[in-house]
Coordinates of N, CA and C in Angstrom, one line a residue:
X53 N -15.9 14.3 -11.3 CA -15.3 15.8 -10.5 C -16.4 16.1 -9.3
X54 N -17.9 16.0 -9.1 CA -18.5 16.3 -8.1 C -18.6 15.6 -7.2
X55 N -18.4 14.2 -7.6 CA -18.1 12.9 -6.6 C -17.0 13.4 -5.9
X56 N -15.6 13.9 -5.9 CA -14.6 14.2 -5.8 C -15.1 15.7 -4.7
X57 N -15.6 16.5 -4.9 CA -16.5 17.5 -4.0 C -17.1 17.0 -3.3
X58 N -17.8 16.2 -3.1 CA -18.7 15.2 -2.7 C -18.0 14.8 -1.4
X59 N -16.8 14.1 -1.9 CA -16.2 13.5 -0.5 C -15.2 14.4 0.0
X60 N -15.0 15.4 -0.4 CA -14.1 16.1 0.5 C -15.3 16.7 1.2
X61 N -16.1 17.3 1.2 CA -17.4 17.9 1.8 C -17.7 17.1 3.1
X62 N -17.7 15.5 2.9 CA -18.1 14.7 3.6 C -17.2 14.6 4.8
X63 N -15.6 14.1 4.0 CA -14.8 14.4 4.5 C -14.6 15.2 5.9
X64 N -14.8 16.7 5.6 CA -14.6 17.7 6.0 C -15.5 17.6 7.4
X65 N -17.1 17.6 7.3 CA -17.8 17.5 8.1 C -17.6 16.1 9.1
X66 N -17.0 14.9 8.6 CA -16.4 14.0 9.6 C -15.6 14.2 10.2
X67 N -14.5 14.9 9.8 CA -13.2 15.3 10.8 C -13.7 16.4 11.7
X68 N -14.7 17.2 11.3 CA -15.3 18.2 12.2 C -15.9 17.5 13.2
X69 N -16.9 16.6 12.9 CA -17.3 15.7 14.2 C -16.7 15.2 14.7
X70 N -15.7 14.5 14.3 CA -14.6 13.8 15.0 C -14.1 14.4 16.3
X71 N -14.1 15.5 16.1 CA -13.3 16.3 17.1 C -14.4 16.8 18.5
X72 N -15.9 16.4 18.3 CA -16.6 16.8 18.9 C -17.2 15.2 20.0
X73 N -16.9 14.1 19.3 CA -17.5 12.8 19.4 C -16.5 12.4 20.6
X74 N -16.6 11.3 21.2 CA -15.8 10.5 22.2 C -15.1 9.9 21.8
X75 N -13.7 9.5 22.4 CA -12.7 8.6 21.3 C -12.9 7.1 21.0
X76 N -14.0 6.5 21.6 CA -14.0 5.0 21.4 C -15.1 5.2 20.3
X77 N -16.2 6.1 19.7 CA -17.1 6.2 18.9 C -16.2 6.6 17.7
X78 N -15.2 7.3 17.8 CA -14.2 8.0 16.6 C -13.4 6.5 16.4
X79 N -13.2 6.1 17.3 CA -12.4 4.6 16.8 C -13.0 3.7 16.1
X80 N -14.4 3.6 16.4 CA -15.3 2.5 16.0 C -15.9 2.8 14.4
X81 N -15.9 4.7 14.2 CA -16.2 5.0 12.9 C -15.2 4.8 12.3
X82 N -13.7 5.1 12.3 CA -12.6 4.9 11.8 C -12.5 3.1 11.4
X83 N -12.8 2.9 12.2 CA -12.8 1.0 11.8 C -13.8 0.6 11.0
X84 N -14.9 1.3 11.2 CA -15.8 0.7 9.9 C -15.5 1.6 8.5
X85 N -15.0 3.0 8.4 CA -15.0 3.0 7.3 C -13.7 2.5 6.9
X86 N -12.6 2.1 7.3 CA -11.2 1.4 6.9 C -11.8 0.1 6.4
X87 N -13.3 -0.9 6.8 CA -13.4 -2.0 6.5 C -14.1 -1.5 5.3
X88 N -14.7 -0.7 5.1 CA -15.5 -0.6 3.6 C -14.6 0.0 2.7
X89 N -13.2 0.4 2.9 CA -12.4 0.9 1.9 C -11.8 -0.7 1.4
X90 N -11.5 -1.2 2.3 CA -10.9 -2.7 2.1 C -11.8 -3.1 1.3
X91 N -13.0 -3.5 1.6 CA -14.2 -4.6 0.7 C -13.8 -3.4 -1.0
X92 N -13.9 -2.1 -0.8 CA -13.8 -2.0 -2.1 C -12.9 -2.1 -2.5
X93 N -11.5 -1.6 -2.0 CA -10.4 -2.2 -2.9 C -10.2 -3.7 -3.4
X94 N -10.7 -4.8 -2.7 CA -10.4 -5.8 -3.0 C -11.2 -6.1 -4.3
X95 N -12.7 -5.5 -3.9 CA -13.6 -6.0 -5.0 C -13.0 -5.2 -6.6
X96 N -12.4 -4.1 -6.6 CA -12.3 -3.3 -7.6 C -10.7 -4.4 -7.9
X97 N -10.0 -4.2 -7.1 CA -8.6 -5.3 -7.4 C -9.0 -6.5 -8.2
X98 N -10.1 -7.7 -7.7 CA -10.9 -8.5 -8.4 C -11.2 -8.4 -9.6
X99 N -12.2 -7.4 -9.9 CA -12.5 -6.8 -11.0 C -11.6 -6.4 -12.1
X100 N -10.6 -5.8 -11.7 CA -9.4 -5.3 -12.7 C -8.8 -6.4 -12.8
X101 N -8.7 -7.4 -11.9 CA -7.7 -8.9 -12.5 C -8.8 -9.7 -13.5
X102 N -10.2 -9.4 -13.3 CA -10.7 -10.5 -14.6 C -10.9 -9.9 -15.7
X103 N -11.0 -8.6 -16.1 CA -10.6 -8.2 -17.2 C -9.4 -8.7 -18.0
X104 N -8.3 -8.4 -17.0 CA -7.2 -8.8 -17.5 C -6.9 -10.3 -18.2
X105 N -7.5 -10.7 -17.1 CA -7.3 -12.6 -17.9 C -8.2 -12.7 -19.0
X106 N -9.5 -11.9 -18.9 CA -10.1 -12.3 -20.2 C -9.9 -11.6 -21.3
X107 N -8.7 -10.7 -21.3 CA -7.7 -10.8 -22.5 C -6.9 -11.1 -23.3
X108 N -6.4 -11.7 -22.3 CA -5.0 -12.7 -22.7 C -5.6 -14.2 -23.2
X109 N -6.9 -14.4 -23.2 CA -7.4 -15.7 -23.7 C -7.6 -15.6 -25.1

């Protein structure tokens, strides 16, 4: 629950900051965050599939 509150707080700060940043800086930040989320998704997906394979053996 604390993680969710911190994430929402950070999102609010980033959205508020994005209104004051130049567009290219905002786009670069958005791409960086998207890449981080993609890597996180791939790692979690791979970890979940490894656990599933181990259970079937």
